[in-house]
Amino acid sequence: MSDYVIILGIETSCDETAAAVLRRGPGGTIEILAEKVHSQIDEHAPYGGVVPEIAARAHADITDRVIAATLEDSGLSLAEVDGIAATSGPGLIGGVMVGMMTGKALAMAAGKPFIPINHLEGHALSPRLGETCPFPYLLLLVSGGHCQFLEVTGLGSSRRLGSTIDDAAGEAFDKLAKTLGIGFPGGPAVERLAMQGDPARFELPRPLLNRPNLDFSFAGLKTAAARVVENESLDDQGRADLCASFQRAVTDCLSGKTKRALEDFKGRHDGAIRFVVAGGVAANKTIRAALEMVAEDAGAMLIAPPLRHCTDNAAMIALAGAERLATGLVDETGLAFAARPRWPLDETSAQADPAYGGGKKGAKA
Ligand code: KG4
Ligand code: ZN
């Protein structure tokens, strides 16, 4: 194989239809030749959350066009790529199926390897899209679907240090926004109102904050905030105060656990400590500032990929595919891979820990 690997990446596991063409060069240099993201926000907004059936249909409508436009932008034809990588789990299974089957069909038609990618591996590698970020590093992935710490030690080797045992942080923001009727996605709407609010006005819980582990829980906080909406007739100021109080509680949970995670990580690794934060919630300025402070206090370097690579995108999927192809972590079984709604990156600890829920479909986290 030449020193260069060119991969078409496809991402359809939630509410973004995305494609990217990426070239990996000698020594692991990365060049994104083209990338496109089509967001379904307008389709889901009337429901205040992502509706899986609507998402699957919207992906089916547009995935081939997003891929065609991305290839055209890259100036390459399908015959010129070395492999096709698509998110094959975890995520909303209808959407995952659309992207994975499209990827498989293109791979078969072009006679290229199909590389099934774990969406979480894409997020884990995302800081390496824009800068040199040597392994190992600590990653906090905080989005609408995930809230977990990963110790990323290499390609295909990440250890989950802790995770939410119920809702993801972004999901809690979205639910509060839905209860208040202030729009979708909820995070930015809550953040906007919180700017005018008093974070000390409502006393809300910080679940699991004082437990000596790296797990999160946001269901109780979400319910407590919903109860305030139910029981008090909030005026505009009251709603802003509730948003600010809620945001403060989430911030305390994230920064408190990050402090603990960094201490734990530092105890096991020498040299420069890198802390990467990814996922849509990382866009929140209050949360970002708090994490920056915790990182600084711990002497760690905070790396926050640009927002377009922090949220769901196909460049990170293409990168995972390129790294796998370049290092020989690809075999002929790709075409036979069955999409997985649940697919923990670190299968061993997910299965060992009943807190994350087992069940027929496997561990949730
Ligand atoms: O990473 P992302 O785009 O998609 C996945 O969930 O995979 O994250 C979207 C989530 C939503 O729940 C959204 O409400 C939240 O990130 N979010 C925010 C902010 N911007 C987006 N949460 C808090 N503050 C924000 N500014
Ligand atoms: Zn994601």
CSV table of C-alpha atoms and ligand atoms in Angstrom, one decimal:
chain,number,residue,atom,x,y,z
A,1,MET,CA,0.0,0.0,0.0
A,2,SER,CA,1.2,3.5,-0.7
A,3,ASP,CA,2.1,5.9,2.1
A,4,TYR,CA,-1.2,7.6,1.6
A,5,VAL,CA,-4.6,6.3,2.5
A,6,ILE,CA,-7.8,8.0,1.3
A,7,ILE,CA,-11.0,7.2,3.1
A,8,LEU,CA,-14.6,8.2,2.5
A,9,GLY,CA,-16.4,8.4,5.9
A,10,ILE,CA,-20.1,8.3,6.5
A,11,GLU,CA,-21.9,9.3,9.8
A,12,THR,CA,-25.7,8.9,10.3
A,13,SER,CA,-26.1,7.7,13.9
A,14,CYS,CA,-28.2,10.5,15.3
A,15,ASP,CA,-29.6,13.6,13.6
A,16,GLU,CA,-26.7,14.6,11.4
A,17,THR,CA,-26.1,13.2,7.9
A,18,ALA,CA,-22.4,13.6,7.2
A,19,ALA,CA,-19.7,12.6,4.8
A,20,ALA,CA,-16.0,13.4,4.5
A,21,VAL,CA,-13.0,12.5,2.4
A,22,LEU,CA,-9.8,12.4,4.3
A,23,ARG,CA,-6.2,11.6,3.4
A,24,ARG,CA,-3.7,10.2,5.8
A,25,GLY,CA,-0.1,10.7,4.8
A,26,PRO,CA,3.3,9.4,5.9
A,27,GLY,CA,3.8,9.6,9.6
A,28,GLY,CA,0.1,10.0,10.2
A,29,THR,CA,-0.4,13.5,8.8
A,30,ILE,CA,-4.1,14.2,8.3
A,31,GLU,CA,-5.7,16.3,5.5
A,32,ILE,CA,-9.5,16.7,5.2
A,33,LEU,CA,-10.1,17.0,1.5
A,34,ALA,CA,-13.9,17.6,1.9
A,35,GLU,CA,-16.6,17.3,4.5
A,36,LYS,CA,-20.3,18.1,4.7
A,37,VAL,CA,-22.8,17.9,7.5
A,38,HIS,CA,-26.6,18.1,6.9
A,39,SER,CA,-28.4,18.8,10.2
A,40,GLN,CA,-32.0,17.6,10.8
A,41,ILE,CA,-32.7,20.2,13.5
A,42,ASP,CA,-35.7,21.6,11.6
A,43,GLU,CA,-37.3,18.2,11.2
A,44,HIS,CA,-37.0,17.4,14.9
A,45,ALA,CA,-37.7,20.9,16.4
A,46,PRO,CA,-41.5,20.6,16.5
A,47,TYR,CA,-41.1,17.5,18.8
A,48,GLY,CA,-38.5,19.0,21.2
A,49,GLY,CA,-36.1,16.1,20.6
A,50,VAL,CA,-34.8,13.7,18.0
A,51,VAL,CA,-37.5,11.3,16.8
A,52,PRO,CA,-35.8,8.1,15.6
A,53,GLU,CA,-38.2,7.3,12.7
A,54,ILE,CA,-38.0,10.8,11.4
A,55,ALA,CA,-34.2,10.7,11.6
A,56,ALA,CA,-34.0,7.4,9.7
A,57,ARG,CA,-36.2,8.6,6.9
A,58,ALA,CA,-34.3,11.9,6.7
A,59,HIS,CA,-31.0,10.0,6.4
A,60,ALA,CA,-32.5,7.7,3.8
A,61,ASP,CA,-33.6,10.8,1.8
A,62,ILE,CA,-30.3,12.6,1.7
A,63,THR,CA,-27.3,10.3,2.5
A,64,ASP,CA,-26.5,9.5,-1.1
A,65,ARG,CA,-26.6,13.2,-2.1
A,66,VAL,CA,-24.4,14.3,0.8
A,67,ILE,CA,-21.9,11.7,-0.2
A,68,ALA,CA,-22.0,12.6,-3.9
A,69,ALA,CA,-21.5,16.3,-3.0
A,70,THR,CA,-18.6,15.6,-0.7
A,71,LEU,CA,-16.8,13.4,-3.3
A,72,GLU,CA,-17.4,16.1,-5.8
A,73,ASP,CA,-15.9,18.7,-3.5
A,74,SER,CA,-12.9,16.5,-2.9
A,75,GLY,CA,-12.2,16.3,-6.6
A,76,LEU,CA,-11.9,12.5,-6.3
A,77,SER,CA,-14.1,9.7,-7.7
A,78,LEU,CA,-15.1,6.6,-5.7
A,79,ALA,CA,-12.4,4.7,-7.6
A,80,GLU,CA,-9.7,6.9,-6.1
A,81,VAL,CA,-10.5,6.2,-2.4
A,82,ASP,CA,-8.9,3.3,-0.6
A,83,GLY,CA,-11.7,2.4,1.6
A,84,ILE,CA,-15.2,3.3,2.9
A,85,ALA,CA,-15.8,3.8,6.6
A,86,ALA,CA,-19.3,4.2,8.1
A,87,THR,CA,-20.6,4.5,11.7
A,88,SER,CA,-22.0,1.0,12.4
A,89,GLY,CA,-23.1,1.7,16.0
A,90,PRO,CA,-23.8,2.8,18.6
A,91,GLY,CA,-26.8,5.1,17.9
A,92,LEU,CA,-30.3,5.2,16.6
A,93,ILE,CA,-30.4,2.0,14.7
A,94,GLY,CA,-32.5,3.1,11.7
A,95,GLY,CA,-30.1,5.9,10.9
A,96,VAL,CA,-27.1,3.7,11.6
A,97,MET,CA,-28.5,1.1,9.1
A,98,VAL,CA,-28.9,3.7,6.4
A,99,GLY,CA,-25.3,5.0,6.6
A,100,MET,CA,-23.8,1.5,7.0
A,101,MET,CA,-25.8,-0.1,4.2
A,102,THR,CA,-25.0,2.9,1.9
A,103,GLY,CA,-21.3,2.4,2.8
A,104,LYS,CA,-21.4,-1.3,2.1
A,105,ALA,CA,-23.2,-0.9,-1.2
A,106,LEU,CA,-20.5,1.7,-2.4
A,107,ALA,CA,-17.7,-0.6,-1.1
A,108,MET,CA,-19.1,-3.5,-3.0
A,109,ALA,CA,-19.7,-1.6,-6.2
A,110,ALA,CA,-16.2,-0.1,-6.1
A,111,GLY,CA,-14.4,-3.2,-4.9
A,112,LYS,CA,-13.1,-1.4,-1.8
A,113,PRO,CA,-12.8,-2.5,1.8
A,114,PHE,CA,-15.7,-1.6,4.0
A,115,ILE,CA,-14.6,-0.5,7.5
A,116,PRO,CA,-17.3,-0.5,10.3
A,117,ILE,CA,-16.6,2.2,12.8
A,118,ASN,CA,-17.7,2.6,16.4
A,119,HIS,CA,-19.0,6.2,16.6
A,120,LEU,CA,-17.3,6.6,20.0
A,121,GLU,CA,-14.0,5.7,18.5
A,122,GLY,CA,-14.5,8.5,16.1
A,123,HIS,CA,-15.1,10.9,19.0
A,124,ALA,CA,-12.1,9.5,20.8
A,125,LEU,CA,-9.9,10.3,17.8
A,126,SER,CA,-11.5,13.7,16.9
A,127,PRO,CA,-8.8,15.9,18.6
A,128,ARG,CA,-6.3,14.3,16.2
A,129,LEU,CA,-8.1,15.8,13.2
A,130,GLY,CA,-6.8,19.2,13.9
A,131,GLU,CA,-3.6,18.8,15.9
A,132,THR,CA,-0.9,16.5,17.1
A,133,CYS,CA,-2.4,14.8,20.2
A,134,PRO,CA,-0.3,11.9,21.2
A,135,PHE,CA,-1.8,9.0,23.2
A,136,PRO,CA,-2.6,8.7,26.0
A,137,TYR,CA,-5.1,11.4,26.8
A,138,LEU,CA,-8.2,11.7,28.9
A,139,LEU,CA,-11.4,12.5,27.0
A,140,LEU,CA,-14.7,13.8,28.3
A,141,LEU,CA,-17.4,13.1,25.8
A,142,VAL,CA,-20.4,15.2,26.7
A,143,SER,CA,-23.2,15.3,24.2
A,144,GLY,CA,-26.9,14.6,23.7
A,145,GLY,CA,-26.3,10.9,23.6
A,146,HIS,CA,-23.2,10.4,25.8
A,147,CYS,CA,-21.6,11.5,28.9
A,148,GLN,CA,-18.4,9.6,29.7
A,149,PHE,CA,-14.7,9.7,30.5
A,150,LEU,CA,-12.4,7.7,28.3
A,151,GLU,CA,-8.8,7.0,28.7
A,152,VAL,CA,-7.6,6.9,25.1
A,153,THR,CA,-4.4,4.9,25.0
A,154,GLY,CA,-4.3,4.0,21.3
A,155,LEU,CA,-6.2,3.1,18.2
A,156,GLY,CA,-8.9,0.6,19.2
A,157,SER,CA,-7.8,0.8,22.8
A,158,SER,CA,-9.7,3.0,25.1
A,159,ARG,CA,-10.8,2.4,28.6
A,160,ARG,CA,-14.0,3.9,30.0
A,161,LEU,CA,-13.4,5.4,33.4
A,162,GLY,CA,-16.9,6.4,34.1
A,163,SER,CA,-20.2,7.2,32.4
A,164,THR,CA,-23.7,8.5,33.0
A,165,ILE,CA,-25.9,5.8,34.6
A,166,ASP,CA,-29.1,7.4,33.1
A,167,ASP,CA,-29.4,10.5,30.9
A,168,ALA,CA,-26.6,12.2,29.0
A,169,ALA,CA,-26.0,15.9,30.0
A,170,GLY,CA,-27.2,17.2,26.6
A,171,GLU,CA,-30.3,15.2,26.9
A,172,ALA,CA,-31.1,16.8,30.3
A,173,PHE,CA,-30.6,20.3,28.7
A,174,ASP,CA,-32.9,19.3,25.9
A,175,LYS,CA,-35.6,18.0,28.3
A,176,LEU,CA,-35.5,21.2,30.4
A,177,ALA,CA,-35.9,23.3,27.3
A,178,LYS,CA,-38.8,21.1,26.2
A,179,THR,CA,-40.5,21.5,29.6
A,180,LEU,CA,-40.0,25.3,29.4
A,181,GLY,CA,-41.0,25.4,25.7
A,182,ILE,CA,-38.0,27.3,24.7
A,183,GLY,CA,-36.8,25.4,21.6
A,184,PHE,CA,-34.6,22.6,20.3
A,185,PRO,CA,-31.8,21.9,20.6
A,186,GLY,CA,-32.2,22.8,24.3
A,187,GLY,CA,-28.6,23.5,25.3
A,188,PRO,CA,-28.1,26.8,23.4
A,189,ALA,CA,-31.6,27.9,24.4
A,190,VAL,CA,-31.0,27.2,28.1
A,191,GLU,CA,-27.6,28.8,28.0
A,192,ARG,CA,-29.1,32.0,26.4
A,193,LEU,CA,-31.7,32.3,29.2
A,194,ALA,CA,-29.2,31.4,31.9
A,195,MET,CA,-27.2,34.5,31.0
A,196,GLN,CA,-29.9,36.7,32.6
A,197,GLY,CA,-30.5,34.3,35.5
A,198,ASP,CA,-29.4,33.9,39.1
A,199,PRO,CA,-27.7,30.5,39.5
A,200,ALA,CA,-28.3,30.5,43.3
A,201,ARG,CA,-32.1,31.0,43.1
A,202,PHE,CA,-33.1,27.3,43.0
A,203,GLU,CA,-31.5,24.6,44.9
A,204,LEU,CA,-31.0,21.6,42.6
A,205,PRO,CA,-29.3,18.3,43.2
A,206,ARG,CA,-25.9,17.3,42.0
A,207,PRO,CA,-26.4,13.6,41.7
A,208,LEU,CA,-23.3,11.3,42.4
A,209,LEU,CA,-21.1,14.4,42.7
A,210,ASN,CA,-19.7,13.2,46.1
A,211,ARG,CA,-19.4,9.6,45.2
A,212,PRO,CA,-15.8,8.5,44.8
A,213,ASN,CA,-16.2,7.3,41.2
A,214,LEU,CA,-16.3,8.9,37.8
A,215,ASP,CA,-20.0,8.3,37.0
A,216,PHE,CA,-22.7,10.8,36.3
A,217,SER,CA,-26.4,10.9,36.7
A,218,PHE,CA,-28.7,13.6,35.4
A,219,ALA,CA,-32.2,12.0,35.6
A,220,GLY,CA,-32.8,13.3,39.2
A,221,LEU,CA,-31.6,16.8,38.3
A,222,LYS,CA,-33.8,16.9,35.2
A,223,THR,CA,-36.8,15.7,37.3
A,224,ALA,CA,-36.1,18.3,40.0
A,225,ALA,CA,-36.0,21.1,37.5
A,226,ALA,CA,-39.3,19.8,35.9
A,227,ARG,CA,-40.9,19.9,39.4
A,228,VAL,CA,-39.9,23.5,39.8
A,229,VAL,CA,-41.7,24.3,36.5
A,230,GLU,CA,-44.7,22.4,37.6
A,231,ASN,CA,-45.0,23.8,41.1
A,232,GLU,CA,-44.1,27.4,40.7
A,233,SER,CA,-45.7,29.8,38.2
A,234,LEU,CA,-42.4,31.1,36.8
A,235,ASP,CA,-42.3,34.5,35.2
A,236,ASP,CA,-39.5,35.4,32.7
A,237,GLN,CA,-37.0,36.0,35.4
A,238,GLY,CA,-37.9,32.8,37.2
A,239,ARG,CA,-37.3,30.8,34.0
A,240,ALA,CA,-34.0,32.5,33.5
A,241,ASP,CA,-33.1,31.7,37.2
A,242,LEU,CA,-34.1,28.1,36.7
A,243,CYS,CA,-31.9,27.8,33.6
A,244,ALA,CA,-29.0,29.4,35.4
A,245,SER,CA,-29.4,27.1,38.4
A,246,PHE,CA,-29.7,24.1,36.2
A,247,GLN,CA,-26.6,25.0,34.2
A,248,ARG,CA,-24.7,25.6,37.4
A,249,ALA,CA,-25.6,22.2,38.7
A,250,VAL,CA,-24.5,20.4,35.5
A,251,THR,CA,-21.3,22.5,35.5
A,252,ASP,CA,-20.6,21.4,39.1
A,253,CYS,CA,-21.1,17.8,38.2
A,254,LEU,CA,-18.9,17.9,35.1
A,255,SER,CA,-16.1,19.9,36.7
A,256,GLY,CA,-16.2,18.0,40.0
A,257,LYS,CA,-15.8,14.7,38.2
A,258,THR,CA,-13.2,16.0,35.8
A,259,LYS,CA,-11.1,17.1,38.8
A,260,ARG,CA,-11.3,13.6,40.1
A,261,ALA,CA,-10.7,12.0,36.7
A,262,LEU,CA,-7.5,14.2,36.1
A,263,GLU,CA,-6.1,13.2,39.5
A,264,ASP,CA,-6.8,9.6,38.7
A,265,PHE,CA,-5.2,9.9,35.2
A,266,LYS,CA,-2.2,11.8,36.6
A,267,GLY,CA,-1.6,9.0,39.1
A,268,ARG,CA,-1.1,6.6,36.3
A,269,HIS,CA,0.6,8.6,33.6
A,270,ASP,CA,3.9,10.6,33.5
A,271,GLY,CA,4.7,13.5,31.3
A,272,ALA,CA,2.3,16.1,29.8
A,273,ILE,CA,-1.3,15.5,30.7
A,274,ARG,CA,-3.8,16.1,27.9
A,275,PHE,CA,-7.5,16.6,28.6
A,276,VAL,CA,-9.8,16.6,25.6
A,277,VAL,CA,-13.4,17.7,25.8
A,278,ALA,CA,-15.7,16.8,22.9
A,279,GLY,CA,-19.5,16.7,22.3
A,280,GLY,CA,-22.1,19.4,21.8
A,281,VAL,CA,-22.4,20.3,25.5
A,282,ALA,CA,-18.7,21.4,25.3
A,283,ALA,CA,-20.0,24.5,23.4
A,284,ASN,CA,-21.5,25.8,26.6
A,285,LYS,CA,-19.3,28.8,27.7
A,286,THR,CA,-19.9,28.4,31.4
A,287,ILE,CA,-19.1,24.7,31.3
A,288,ARG,CA,-16.1,25.3,29.1
A,289,ALA,CA,-14.7,27.9,31.4
A,290,ALA,CA,-15.1,25.7,34.5
A,291,LEU,CA,-13.4,22.8,32.7
A,292,GLU,CA,-10.6,25.1,31.7
A,293,MET,CA,-10.1,26.1,35.3
A,294,VAL,CA,-10.0,22.5,36.5
A,295,ALA,CA,-7.5,21.6,33.8
A,296,GLU,CA,-5.3,24.5,34.7
A,297,ASP,CA,-5.4,23.7,38.4
A,298,ALA,CA,-4.4,20.1,37.6
A,299,GLY,CA,-1.6,21.3,35.3
A,300,ALA,CA,-3.2,19.6,32.3
A,301,MET,CA,-3.5,20.9,28.8
A,302,LEU,CA,-7.1,21.3,27.7
A,303,ILE,CA,-7.7,20.4,24.0
A,304,ALA,CA,-11.1,21.3,22.6
A,305,PRO,CA,-11.5,20.5,18.9
A,306,PRO,CA,-13.4,23.1,16.9
A,307,LEU,CA,-17.1,22.8,17.3
A,308,ARG,CA,-17.6,21.2,13.9
A,309,HIS,CA,-15.4,18.3,15.0
A,310,CYS,CA,-16.7,18.3,18.6
A,311,THR,CA,-20.2,17.5,17.4
A,312,ASP,CA,-21.2,14.6,15.1
A,313,ASN,CA,-19.2,14.6,11.9
A,314,ALA,CA,-17.9,12.2,9.3
A,315,ALA,CA,-14.2,13.4,9.3
A,316,MET,CA,-13.7,11.6,12.7
A,317,ILE,CA,-15.2,8.4,11.2
A,318,ALA,CA,-13.0,8.7,8.1
A,319,LEU,CA,-10.0,9.3,10.4
A,320,ALA,CA,-10.8,6.1,12.4
A,321,GLY,CA,-11.1,4.2,9.1
A,322,ALA,CA,-7.8,5.6,7.8
A,323,GLU,CA,-5.9,4.7,11.0
A,324,ARG,CA,-7.4,1.2,10.9
A,325,LEU,CA,-6.6,0.7,7.2
A,326,ALA,CA,-3.1,2.2,7.6
A,327,THR,CA,-2.2,0.0,10.6
A,328,GLY,CA,-3.8,-3.2,9.2
A,329,LEU,CA,-6.7,-3.3,11.7
A,330,VAL,CA,-9.1,-4.1,8.8
A,331,ASP,CA,-10.2,-7.5,7.6
A,332,GLU,CA,-12.7,-8.9,5.1
A,333,THR,CA,-15.4,-9.3,7.6
A,334,GLY,CA,-16.5,-5.6,7.2
A,335,LEU,CA,-19.2,-6.4,4.8
A,336,ALA,CA,-20.8,-8.9,7.1
A,337,PHE,CA,-20.8,-6.6,10.1
A,338,ALA,CA,-24.2,-6.3,11.8
A,339,ALA,CA,-25.2,-2.7,12.9
A,340,ARG,CA,-25.1,-2.4,16.7
A,341,PRO,CA,-27.5,0.0,18.6
A,342,ARG,CA,-25.3,-0.5,21.6
A,343,TRP,CA,-21.6,-0.9,21.2
A,344,PRO,CA,-19.4,0.2,24.2
A,345,LEU,CA,-15.9,1.1,23.2
A,346,ASP,CA,-14.6,-0.7,26.2
A,347,GLU,CA,-16.7,-3.8,26.2
A,348,THR,CA,-15.0,-5.4,29.1
A,349,SER,CA,-15.7,-2.7,31.7
A,350,ALA,CA,-19.2,-2.1,30.3
A,351,GLN,CA,-20.2,-5.7,30.8
A,352,ALA,CA,-18.6,-6.0,34.2
A,353,ASP,CA,-20.5,-3.1,35.6
A,354,PRO,CA,-24.2,-3.7,36.2
A,355,ALA,CA,-24.8,0.1,36.7
A,356,TYR,CA,-24.6,0.6,33.0
A,357,GLY,CA,-27.4,-1.9,32.3
A,358,GLY,CA,-26.9,-5.2,30.6
A,359,GLY,CA,-29.9,-6.8,29.0
A,360,LYS,CA,-30.3,-8.7,25.8
A,361,LYS,CA,-28.9,-5.9,23.7
A,362,GLY,CA,-25.7,-5.6,25.7
A,363,ALA,CA,-24.3,-2.8,27.8
A,364,LYS,CA,-25.8,0.6,27.2
A,365,ALA,CA,-22.8,2.9,27.6
B,1,KG4,O1,-22.5,16.3,20.0
B,1,KG4,P1,-23.9,16.7,19.6
B,1,KG4,O2,-24.1,17.7,18.5
B,1,KG4,O3,-24.8,15.5,19.2
B,1,KG4,C1,-24.9,14.3,19.9
B,1,KG4,O4,-25.7,14.3,20.9
B,1,KG4,O5,-24.3,13.3,19.5
B,1,KG4,O6,-24.6,17.2,20.9
B,1,KG4,C2,-25.9,17.8,20.9
B,1,KG4,C3,-26.2,18.1,22.3
B,1,KG4,C4,-27.7,18.5,22.5
B,1,KG4,O7,-28.2,17.8,23.6
B,1,KG4,C5,-27.6,19.9,22.8
B,1,KG4,O8,-28.6,20.4,23.6
B,1,KG4,C6,-26.3,20.0,23.5
B,1,KG4,O9,-25.4,19.1,22.8
B,1,KG4,N1,-25.7,21.4,23.4
B,1,KG4,C7,-25.5,22.2,24.4
B,1,KG4,C8,-25.1,23.4,23.9
B,1,KG4,N2,-25.0,23.3,22.6
B,1,KG4,C9,-25.4,22.1,22.3
B,1,KG4,N3,-25.7,22.0,25.8
B,1,KG4,C10,-25.4,23.0,26.6
B,1,KG4,N4,-25.0,24.3,26.2
B,1,KG4,C11,-24.8,24.5,24.9
B,1,KG4,N5,-24.4,25.7,24.5
B,2,ZN,ZN,-21.7,11.7,18.8
